[in-house]
Amino acid sequence: MRAHPAGPRHGDLVADALPAAPPADLNSLSSHVWPAGMVRTPSGQLSLHGQSVTELVRTFGTPLFLLDEDDFRRRSRAYADSFCGTDVYYASKAFTSVELLRWVAEEGLGLDVATGGELAVAERAQFPMDRVLFHGNNKSVGELSRAVGLGVGRVVIDSTEEIRRLARCAEVAGVRQRVLVRVTVGVEAHTHEFIATAHEDQKFGFSLASGAAARAIELVLLQPSLELVGVHSHIGSQIFDTSGFEVAAHRAVELLAGVRSRHGIELPELNLGGGLGIAYVDSDDPASTEEVASSLRAIVERECRAYELAVPRLAVEPGRALVGPSMVTAYEVGTVKQVALDAGASRTYISVDGGMSDNPRTALYDADYTVVVADRHSDAAPMLARVVGKHCESGDIVVRDAWLPDDVRADDLLAVAATGAYCRSMSSTYNLLGRPPVVAVSADGPPRVLLRRETIDDLLALDPFA
Ligand SMILES: *Cc1c(COP(=O)(O)O)cnc(C)c1O
């Protein structure tokens, strides 16, 4: 194992660097952050639709992803209802499995896939292919021809090479493929900040400012096997308000007006991408689905009025907002270590039996999470601790600054909230730790395994010399 010295943050636990004050009650669950079906019972146990986390862990082991099926379905329905008249595509890269995609289909949503692998899951789920939209900045010819062959509803074109590749695939298949052109509108948004210039320096889409988007549209219109239905813009992720979308919609509608004056056609669809944020910690305050939906609609209608354009059919692609809040991760504590810092301060490191392999977001994005003791009530005083994993990296952090009771000890169970998006889907087998299972729990019926635990035999099966 490598032993790194602590990183530059070593010693930052001084009074002025302390995060927010401890929550009033370390035992309570903010409904803002936890799935709707999760409560702490009078005995102190976390329970999901009446199934105690302790029991679930006894059956399925740790680390364990627990998915509140009813919460996920309710969010999906809320999107479908609030965005009525708008196409809602679930961005399956946030988390995908065959059974979950069946729920997505049942709740009436479409699906966004970005690789042949994600498309294969959709195929196994018998997802209606006309409601599938295929993204990606470097789709292979194999992926494109598979998608066209399966009859996916829309392909979002991301490069000049792809225009010819896709046109050829469609021609060979004898179909006219519906496409959108992905444009980079020069807006980048994260959480509550957005930057409305410069951010053209990225790999996705065609730049609007340089004229590349207009040229791509022209080239697509020349392909008899492609039917251009609209433009697409995705401005970022974990966005809390609609000001970034406002600028994006303004520029996209301006482009649609430009297409009308140049080519005499009004494109019928405008896809504003995903990116709607969720609460990871209590202080996060994302706009509600209803607010976002009505504000996006109002923005586009206003812009279209200004250009005297018919309002196109809108589409959005939420990933995180649908699945993120519906899942939690249960871990078992293995060690608790007190480390002396400068100036007489100390930090408590609580090691759990997973880490950056099942949740790389803290290491990658410095993401913040809420964590609680899952299997008992505690009246101990709050302690600011760092929850870390078991990997050979000092950056293997699950929750950088976590308020936990100061009696946390080995064998306690911890639960981390809002791990549904980009945790299992971005998980790795680093240090040959198999990836955790995902178990769905609903108010009706027993828990069901959506993805089983990856075993060491699964991993060794890849090694022909094993
Ligand atoms: C990742 C992505 C999404 C989903 O983003 P969320 O932040 O999970 O809502 C939607 N559209 C595109 C093109 C994406 O790349």
Coordinates of C-alpha atoms and ligand atoms in Angstrom, one line a residue:
M1 CA 0.0 0.0 0.0
R2 CA 1.1 3.5 -0.7
A3 CA 1.3 5.8 2.3
H4 CA 0.8 9.4 1.1
P5 CA 1.4 12.2 3.4
A6 CA -1.9 14.0 3.9
G7 CA -2.7 16.4 1.1
P8 CA -2.6 20.2 1.2
R9 CA -5.8 20.2 3.3
H10 CA -3.9 18.7 6.2
G11 CA -4.4 21.0 9.2
D12 CA -7.4 22.8 7.8
L13 CA -9.5 21.9 10.8
V14 CA -9.1 25.2 12.4
A15 CA -11.9 27.4 13.7
D16 CA -12.3 29.6 10.6
A17 CA -12.3 26.6 8.2
L18 CA -15.0 24.7 10.0
P19 CA -18.0 23.9 7.8
A20 CA -21.5 24.9 8.9
A21 CA -22.5 24.3 12.5
P22 CA -23.6 20.7 13.4
P23 CA -27.2 19.9 12.7
A24 CA -29.5 20.3 15.6
D25 CA -30.2 16.6 15.8
L26 CA -27.8 14.1 14.4
N27 CA -30.5 11.4 14.4
S28 CA -33.1 13.2 12.3
L29 CA -33.4 12.7 8.5
S30 CA -34.0 15.8 6.4
S31 CA -36.7 14.9 3.9
H32 CA -34.9 17.3 1.6
V33 CA -32.0 14.9 1.2
W34 CA -33.3 11.4 2.1
P35 CA -35.6 9.2 0.0
A36 CA -39.3 9.6 0.9
G37 CA -39.6 6.0 2.1
M38 CA -36.8 6.3 4.6
V39 CA -37.4 7.0 8.3
R40 CA -35.6 6.4 11.6
T41 CA -37.8 4.1 13.6
P42 CA -38.3 4.6 17.4
S43 CA -35.7 1.8 18.0
G44 CA -33.2 4.1 16.2
Q45 CA -32.9 2.0 13.0
L46 CA -33.1 3.5 9.6
S47 CA -35.8 1.8 7.7
L48 CA -36.8 1.9 4.0
H49 CA -40.5 1.1 3.5
G50 CA -40.5 -0.9 6.7
Q51 CA -37.3 -2.8 5.9
S52 CA -34.6 -2.0 8.4
V53 CA -31.3 -1.2 6.9
T54 CA -29.7 -3.6 9.4
E55 CA -31.8 -6.5 8.1
L56 CA -31.1 -5.5 4.5
V57 CA -27.4 -5.4 5.2
R58 CA -27.7 -8.8 6.9
T59 CA -29.2 -10.2 3.7
F60 CA -27.2 -8.3 1.0
G61 CA -24.0 -7.3 2.8
T62 CA -22.1 -4.0 2.6
P63 CA -21.4 -1.7 0.8
L64 CA -25.0 -1.7 -0.4
F65 CA -27.0 0.6 -2.6
L66 CA -30.6 0.8 -1.6
L67 CA -33.0 2.2 -4.1
D68 CA -36.4 3.5 -3.0
E69 CA -38.5 2.4 -6.0
D70 CA -41.5 4.4 -5.1
D71 CA -39.5 7.6 -4.7
F72 CA -37.9 7.1 -8.1
R73 CA -41.3 6.4 -9.7
R74 CA -42.8 9.5 -8.0
R75 CA -40.0 11.7 -9.2
S76 CA -40.4 10.3 -12.7
R77 CA -44.1 11.0 -12.7
A78 CA -43.6 14.5 -11.3
Y79 CA -41.3 15.2 -14.3
A80 CA -43.8 13.7 -16.7
D81 CA -46.6 15.8 -15.2
S82 CA -44.7 19.1 -14.7
F83 CA -43.2 18.8 -18.2
C84 CA -46.5 17.8 -19.8
G85 CA -46.2 18.6 -23.5
T86 CA -42.4 18.3 -23.2
D87 CA -40.4 15.2 -23.9
V88 CA -38.6 14.0 -20.8
Y89 CA -35.7 11.6 -21.6
Y90 CA -34.1 9.9 -18.5
A91 CA -30.3 10.2 -18.9
S92 CA -29.4 6.6 -18.2
K93 CA -25.7 7.3 -17.6
A94 CA -26.7 8.4 -14.1
F95 CA -27.7 4.9 -13.3
T96 CA -29.1 2.1 -15.5
S97 CA -30.4 -1.4 -15.1
V98 CA -32.9 -3.5 -17.0
E99 CA -35.6 -3.4 -14.4
L100 CA -35.2 0.3 -13.7
L101 CA -35.6 1.1 -17.4
R102 CA -38.9 -0.9 -17.3
W103 CA -40.1 1.6 -14.7
V104 CA -38.9 4.5 -16.8
A105 CA -40.9 3.2 -19.7
E106 CA -44.0 2.5 -17.5
E107 CA -43.9 6.1 -16.2
G108 CA -44.0 7.3 -19.8
L109 CA -40.5 8.8 -20.1
G110 CA -38.1 8.6 -22.9
L111 CA -34.5 7.5 -22.6
D112 CA -31.1 9.1 -23.3
V113 CA -28.3 6.6 -24.0
A114 CA -24.7 7.5 -24.8
T115 CA -23.0 4.2 -25.8
G116 CA -23.8 0.9 -27.3
G117 CA -23.7 -0.5 -23.8
E118 CA -26.4 1.8 -22.5
L119 CA -28.3 1.0 -25.6
A120 CA -28.0 -2.7 -25.0
V121 CA -29.6 -2.3 -21.5
A122 CA -32.5 -0.4 -23.2
E123 CA -32.8 -3.2 -25.7
R124 CA -32.9 -5.9 -23.0
A125 CA -35.6 -3.9 -21.1
Q126 CA -37.5 -3.8 -24.4
F127 CA -37.6 0.0 -24.0
P128 CA -39.7 1.5 -26.8
M129 CA -36.9 2.5 -29.3
D130 CA -38.8 5.4 -30.8
R131 CA -38.5 7.1 -27.3
V132 CA -34.7 6.6 -27.2
L133 CA -32.3 9.4 -28.0
F134 CA -28.7 8.5 -28.7
H135 CA -25.9 10.9 -27.5
G136 CA -22.1 10.8 -27.6
N137 CA -19.2 12.8 -29.0
N138 CA -17.6 9.8 -30.6
K139 CA -20.1 7.1 -31.5
S140 CA -18.6 4.3 -33.5
V141 CA -20.0 3.1 -36.8
G142 CA -20.9 -0.1 -35.0
E143 CA -22.9 1.8 -32.4
L144 CA -24.6 4.0 -35.0
S145 CA -25.6 1.2 -37.2
R146 CA -26.9 -0.8 -34.2
A147 CA -28.9 2.3 -33.1
V148 CA -30.3 2.9 -36.6
G149 CA -31.1 -0.8 -37.0
L150 CA -33.0 -0.9 -33.7
G151 CA -35.0 2.2 -34.7
V152 CA -33.9 4.7 -32.1
G153 CA -36.1 7.8 -32.3
R154 CA -33.4 10.4 -32.4
V155 CA -29.6 10.6 -32.8
V156 CA -27.9 13.8 -31.5
I157 CA -25.1 14.6 -33.9
D158 CA -22.0 15.8 -32.3
S159 CA -19.3 16.0 -35.0
T160 CA -18.8 16.5 -38.8
E161 CA -17.5 13.0 -39.2
E162 CA -20.7 11.7 -37.6
I163 CA -22.9 13.4 -40.1
R164 CA -21.4 11.3 -42.9
R165 CA -21.1 8.1 -40.8
L166 CA -24.7 8.3 -39.7
A167 CA -26.0 9.2 -43.1
R168 CA -24.3 6.2 -44.6
C169 CA -25.7 3.9 -41.8
A170 CA -29.2 5.1 -42.4
E171 CA -28.8 4.7 -46.1
V172 CA -27.6 1.1 -45.8
A173 CA -30.5 0.4 -43.4
G174 CA -32.9 2.1 -45.8
V175 CA -34.3 4.5 -43.3
R176 CA -34.5 8.2 -42.8
Q177 CA -33.0 8.8 -39.4
R178 CA -34.3 11.7 -37.2
V179 CA -31.5 13.7 -35.8
L180 CA -30.8 16.8 -33.7
V181 CA -27.6 18.8 -33.9
R182 CA -25.8 19.5 -30.6
V183 CA -24.8 23.0 -30.3
T184 CA -22.4 24.6 -27.8
V185 CA -24.1 27.8 -26.8
G186 CA -21.2 29.3 -24.8
V187 CA -22.9 28.7 -21.4
E188 CA -21.5 26.6 -18.6
A189 CA -23.5 26.1 -15.5
H190 CA -22.8 24.3 -12.2
T191 CA -25.0 24.6 -9.2
H192 CA -26.0 28.3 -8.8
E193 CA -23.3 29.8 -11.0
F194 CA -23.1 30.0 -14.7
I195 CA -20.7 31.5 -17.1
A196 CA -22.1 32.9 -20.3
T197 CA -19.0 33.5 -22.4
A198 CA -15.9 31.6 -23.3
H199 CA -16.9 28.1 -22.5
E200 CA -16.6 26.9 -26.1
D201 CA -13.4 25.2 -25.1
Q202 CA -14.8 21.7 -24.7
K203 CA -15.3 18.5 -26.7
F204 CA -19.1 18.4 -27.1
G205 CA -21.2 19.8 -29.9
F206 CA -20.7 22.4 -32.6
S207 CA -19.9 25.9 -31.6
L208 CA -22.6 28.5 -32.2
A209 CA -20.3 31.5 -32.0
S210 CA -17.8 30.3 -34.6
G211 CA -20.6 29.3 -37.1
A212 CA -19.7 25.6 -36.9
A213 CA -23.3 24.8 -35.8
A214 CA -24.8 26.6 -38.8
R215 CA -22.4 24.7 -41.1
A216 CA -23.3 21.4 -39.5
I217 CA -27.0 22.1 -40.0
E218 CA -26.4 22.9 -43.6
L219 CA -24.5 19.6 -44.1
V220 CA -27.2 17.6 -42.3
L221 CA -29.9 19.2 -44.5
L222 CA -28.0 17.9 -47.6
Q223 CA -28.2 14.3 -46.5
P224 CA -31.3 12.6 -47.9
S225 CA -31.1 9.8 -45.3
L226 CA -31.2 12.2 -42.3
E227 CA -34.2 14.2 -41.1
L228 CA -33.2 17.2 -39.1
V229 CA -35.8 17.8 -36.4
G230 CA -34.1 20.2 -34.1
V231 CA -31.2 21.4 -32.0
H232 CA -29.8 20.3 -28.7
S233 CA -28.0 22.1 -25.9
H234 CA -26.7 20.8 -22.6
I235 CA -25.1 23.4 -20.4
G236 CA -23.8 21.5 -17.3
S237 CA -24.9 19.6 -14.3
Q238 CA -26.1 20.1 -10.7
I239 CA -27.7 23.4 -11.7
F240 CA -29.9 25.1 -9.1
D241 CA -31.6 27.9 -11.0
T242 CA -32.7 28.6 -14.6
S243 CA -30.6 31.6 -15.5
G244 CA -28.1 29.5 -17.4
F245 CA -31.0 27.9 -19.3
E246 CA -32.3 31.3 -20.1
V247 CA -29.1 32.3 -21.9
A248 CA -28.9 28.9 -23.6
A249 CA -32.6 29.1 -24.8
H250 CA -32.0 32.6 -26.1
R251 CA -29.1 31.6 -28.2
A252 CA -30.7 28.3 -29.4
V253 CA -33.8 30.1 -30.5
E254 CA -31.7 32.7 -32.2
L255 CA -30.1 29.8 -34.1
L256 CA -33.6 28.4 -35.0
A257 CA -34.5 31.8 -36.4
G258 CA -31.2 31.8 -38.4
V259 CA -32.1 28.4 -39.9
R260 CA -35.5 29.7 -40.9
S261 CA -34.1 32.7 -42.7
R262 CA -31.3 30.7 -44.4
H263 CA -33.1 27.5 -45.3
G264 CA -36.8 28.5 -45.1
I265 CA -37.6 25.8 -42.5
E266 CA -38.7 25.9 -38.9
L267 CA -37.2 23.1 -36.9
P268 CA -39.9 21.5 -34.7
E269 CA -37.8 20.5 -31.6
L270 CA -35.6 22.1 -29.0
N271 CA -33.8 19.9 -26.5
L272 CA -32.4 21.8 -23.5
G273 CA -30.5 18.9 -22.0
G274 CA -30.2 17.8 -18.4
G275 CA -28.4 19.2 -15.4
L276 CA -31.1 20.0 -12.9
G277 CA -29.6 19.9 -9.4
I278 CA -30.5 18.0 -6.3
A279 CA -29.9 18.4 -2.5
Y280 CA -26.9 16.5 -1.3
V281 CA -26.8 18.4 2.0
D282 CA -29.5 20.3 3.8
S283 CA -28.3 23.7 2.7
D284 CA -28.7 22.8 -1.0
D285 CA -31.8 24.4 -2.4
P286 CA -32.6 23.4 -5.9
A287 CA -35.6 24.8 -7.7
S288 CA -38.6 22.5 -7.8
T289 CA -39.5 20.5 -10.9
E290 CA -42.7 22.6 -11.4
E291 CA -40.7 25.8 -11.1
V292 CA -38.1 24.7 -13.6
A293 CA -40.7 23.4 -16.0
S294 CA -42.8 26.5 -16.1
S295 CA -39.8 28.8 -16.2
L296 CA -38.2 26.9 -19.1
R297 CA -41.5 27.0 -21.0
A298 CA -41.9 30.7 -20.3
I299 CA -38.3 31.5 -21.4
V300 CA -38.7 29.6 -24.7
E301 CA -42.1 31.1 -25.4
R302 CA -40.7 34.6 -24.8
E303 CA -37.7 34.1 -27.1
C304 CA -39.9 32.6 -29.9
R305 CA -42.3 35.5 -29.7
A306 CA -39.3 37.9 -30.2
Y307 CA -38.4 36.0 -33.4
E308 CA -42.0 35.3 -34.5
L309 CA -41.2 31.6 -34.4
A310 CA -43.7 28.9 -33.6
V311 CA -42.8 27.4 -30.2
P312 CA -40.9 24.2 -30.8
R313 CA -41.6 21.0 -28.9
L314 CA -39.3 21.1 -25.9
A315 CA -37.3 18.2 -24.5
V316 CA -35.2 17.8 -21.3
E317 CA -32.9 15.0 -20.2
P318 CA -32.8 14.7 -16.4
G319 CA -30.5 12.1 -14.9
R320 CA -29.4 13.1 -11.5
A321 CA -32.7 14.8 -10.6
L322 CA -34.6 11.5 -11.1
V323 CA -32.4 8.9 -9.6
G324 CA -29.9 10.8 -7.4
P325 CA -32.2 11.4 -4.3
S326 CA -33.8 7.9 -4.5
M327 CA -30.7 5.9 -3.5
V328 CA -28.6 5.7 -0.4
T329 CA -25.4 3.7 0.3
A330 CA -25.0 1.6 3.5
Y331 CA -21.5 0.9 4.7
E332 CA -20.0 -0.8 7.7
V333 CA -17.4 1.1 9.8
G334 CA -14.2 -0.8 10.1
T335 CA -11.8 1.5 11.9
V336 CA -11.9 4.8 13.8
K337 CA -8.6 6.7 14.0
Q338 CA -7.8 10.0 15.7
V339 CA -5.1 11.9 13.9
A340 CA -3.3 14.9 15.5
L341 CA -3.2 18.0 13.3
D342 CA -1.4 21.3 13.7
A343 CA -2.2 23.7 16.6
G344 CA -3.5 21.0 18.9
A345 CA -6.4 20.1 16.6
S346 CA -7.2 16.6 15.6
R347 CA -9.3 14.8 13.0
T348 CA -11.2 11.6 13.3
Y349 CA -11.0 9.3 10.3
I350 CA -13.8 6.8 10.0
S351 CA -13.0 4.0 7.5
V352 CA -15.8 2.2 5.7
D353 CA -15.8 -0.9 3.6
G354 CA -16.1 0.8 0.2
G355 CA -15.0 4.2 -0.9
M356 CA -13.9 5.7 -4.2
S357 CA -14.7 2.5 -6.1
D358 CA -18.4 2.8 -5.3
N359 CA -18.5 6.6 -5.1
P360 CA -15.8 8.5 -7.0
R361 CA -17.6 11.8 -6.9
T362 CA -16.0 13.1 -3.8
A363 CA -12.5 12.5 -5.2
L364 CA -13.5 13.7 -8.7
Y365 CA -15.6 16.7 -8.0
D366 CA -15.1 17.4 -4.3
A367 CA -18.7 16.5 -3.9
D368 CA -20.5 16.9 -0.5
Y369 CA -22.7 14.3 1.1
T370 CA -24.9 13.7 4.1
V371 CA -24.1 10.7 6.3
V372 CA -25.7 9.3 9.4
V373 CA -25.4 6.3 11.7
A374 CA -27.9 3.9 10.3
D375 CA -28.4 1.2 12.9
R376 CA -28.9 3.0 16.2
H377 CA -29.9 6.3 17.8
S378 CA -27.1 8.2 19.5
D379 CA -27.2 11.0 22.0
A380 CA -23.4 11.5 21.9
A381 CA -22.0 15.0 21.1
P382 CA -21.4 15.9 17.4
M383 CA -18.0 15.4 16.0
L384 CA -16.6 16.7 12.8
A385 CA -15.2 13.6 11.1
R386 CA -13.9 12.4 7.8
V387 CA -15.5 9.3 6.3
V388 CA -13.0 7.5 4.1
G389 CA -12.9 4.3 2.1
K390 CA -10.5 1.3 2.1
H391 CA -8.6 2.1 -1.0
C392 CA -4.9 2.8 -1.4
E393 CA -5.3 6.5 -2.1
S394 CA -5.3 9.3 0.4
G395 CA -7.9 11.0 -1.8
D396 CA -10.3 8.1 -1.1
I397 CA -12.8 10.2 0.7
V398 CA -16.5 9.5 1.0
V399 CA -17.5 12.6 3.0
R400 CA -14.9 15.2 3.6
D401 CA -16.5 16.9 6.6
A402 CA -19.2 14.9 8.2
W403 CA -21.0 15.7 11.5
L404 CA -21.4 12.4 13.3
P405 CA -21.9 11.4 16.9
D406 CA -18.5 11.1 18.6
D407 CA -19.3 7.5 19.8
V408 CA -19.1 6.1 16.2
R409 CA -17.1 2.8 16.4
A410 CA -16.2 -0.2 14.4
D411 CA -19.3 -2.3 13.3
D412 CA -21.6 0.7 13.2
L413 CA -23.5 1.0 10.0
L414 CA -23.4 4.4 8.2
A415 CA -25.8 5.5 5.5
V416 CA -24.9 8.2 2.9
A417 CA -27.8 10.0 1.2
A418 CA -28.4 10.9 -2.5
T419 CA -26.0 8.4 -4.0
G420 CA -28.3 7.3 -6.9
A421 CA -26.7 9.2 -9.7
Y422 CA -23.1 8.7 -10.9
C423 CA -22.0 6.4 -8.1
R424 CA -22.8 2.8 -9.1
S425 CA -22.6 4.0 -12.8
M426 CA -19.2 5.4 -12.3
S427 CA -18.0 2.7 -9.9
S428 CA -14.8 0.8 -10.5
T429 CA -13.2 -2.4 -9.3
Y430 CA -10.1 -0.5 -8.0
N431 CA -8.1 -2.7 -5.6
L432 CA -10.1 -5.6 -6.9
L433 CA -13.1 -4.7 -4.8
G434 CA -16.2 -6.0 -6.5
R435 CA -18.9 -3.4 -7.2
P436 CA -21.8 -3.3 -4.7
P437 CA -25.3 -4.6 -5.4
V438 CA -28.3 -2.4 -6.0
V439 CA -31.4 -3.5 -4.1
A440 CA -34.8 -1.9 -4.8
V441 CA -37.2 -1.5 -1.9
S442 CA -40.8 -0.5 -2.4
A443 CA -43.9 -0.4 -0.2
D444 CA -45.3 -3.4 -2.0
G445 CA -43.5 -6.6 -2.1
P446 CA -40.1 -7.9 -0.9
P447 CA -36.7 -6.2 -1.7
R448 CA -35.4 -7.0 -5.2
V449 CA -31.8 -7.2 -6.4
L450 CA -31.5 -5.0 -9.5
L451 CA -27.8 -5.6 -9.8
R452 CA -26.1 -8.3 -7.8
R453 CA -22.7 -7.9 -6.0
E454 CA -19.7 -8.4 -8.2
T455 CA -17.6 -11.2 -6.8
I456 CA -13.9 -11.9 -6.9
D457 CA -14.8 -14.8 -9.2
D458 CA -16.5 -12.3 -11.6
L459 CA -13.3 -10.3 -11.6
L460 CA -11.0 -13.4 -12.0
A461 CA -13.1 -14.6 -14.9
L462 CA -11.6 -11.8 -17.0
D463 CA -8.1 -13.2 -16.4
P464 CA -7.5 -16.2 -18.8
F465 CA -4.4 -17.2 -16.7
A466 CA -6.4 -17.4 -13.4
Ligands
LIG1 C1 -25.1 13.9 -18.5 C2 -26.1 14.5 -19.4 C3 -27.4 14.6 -19.0 C4 -27.9 14.4 -17.6 O1 -27.3 15.2 -16.7 P1 -27.9 15.3 -15.2 O2 -27.0 16.3 -14.6 O3 -27.7 14.0 -14.6 O4 -29.3 15.7 -15.3 C5 -28.3 15.0 -20.0 N1 -28.0 15.3 -21.3 C6 -26.7 15.2 -21.7 C7 -26.3 15.4 -23.0 C8 -25.7 14.7 -20.8 O5 -24.4 14.6 -21.2

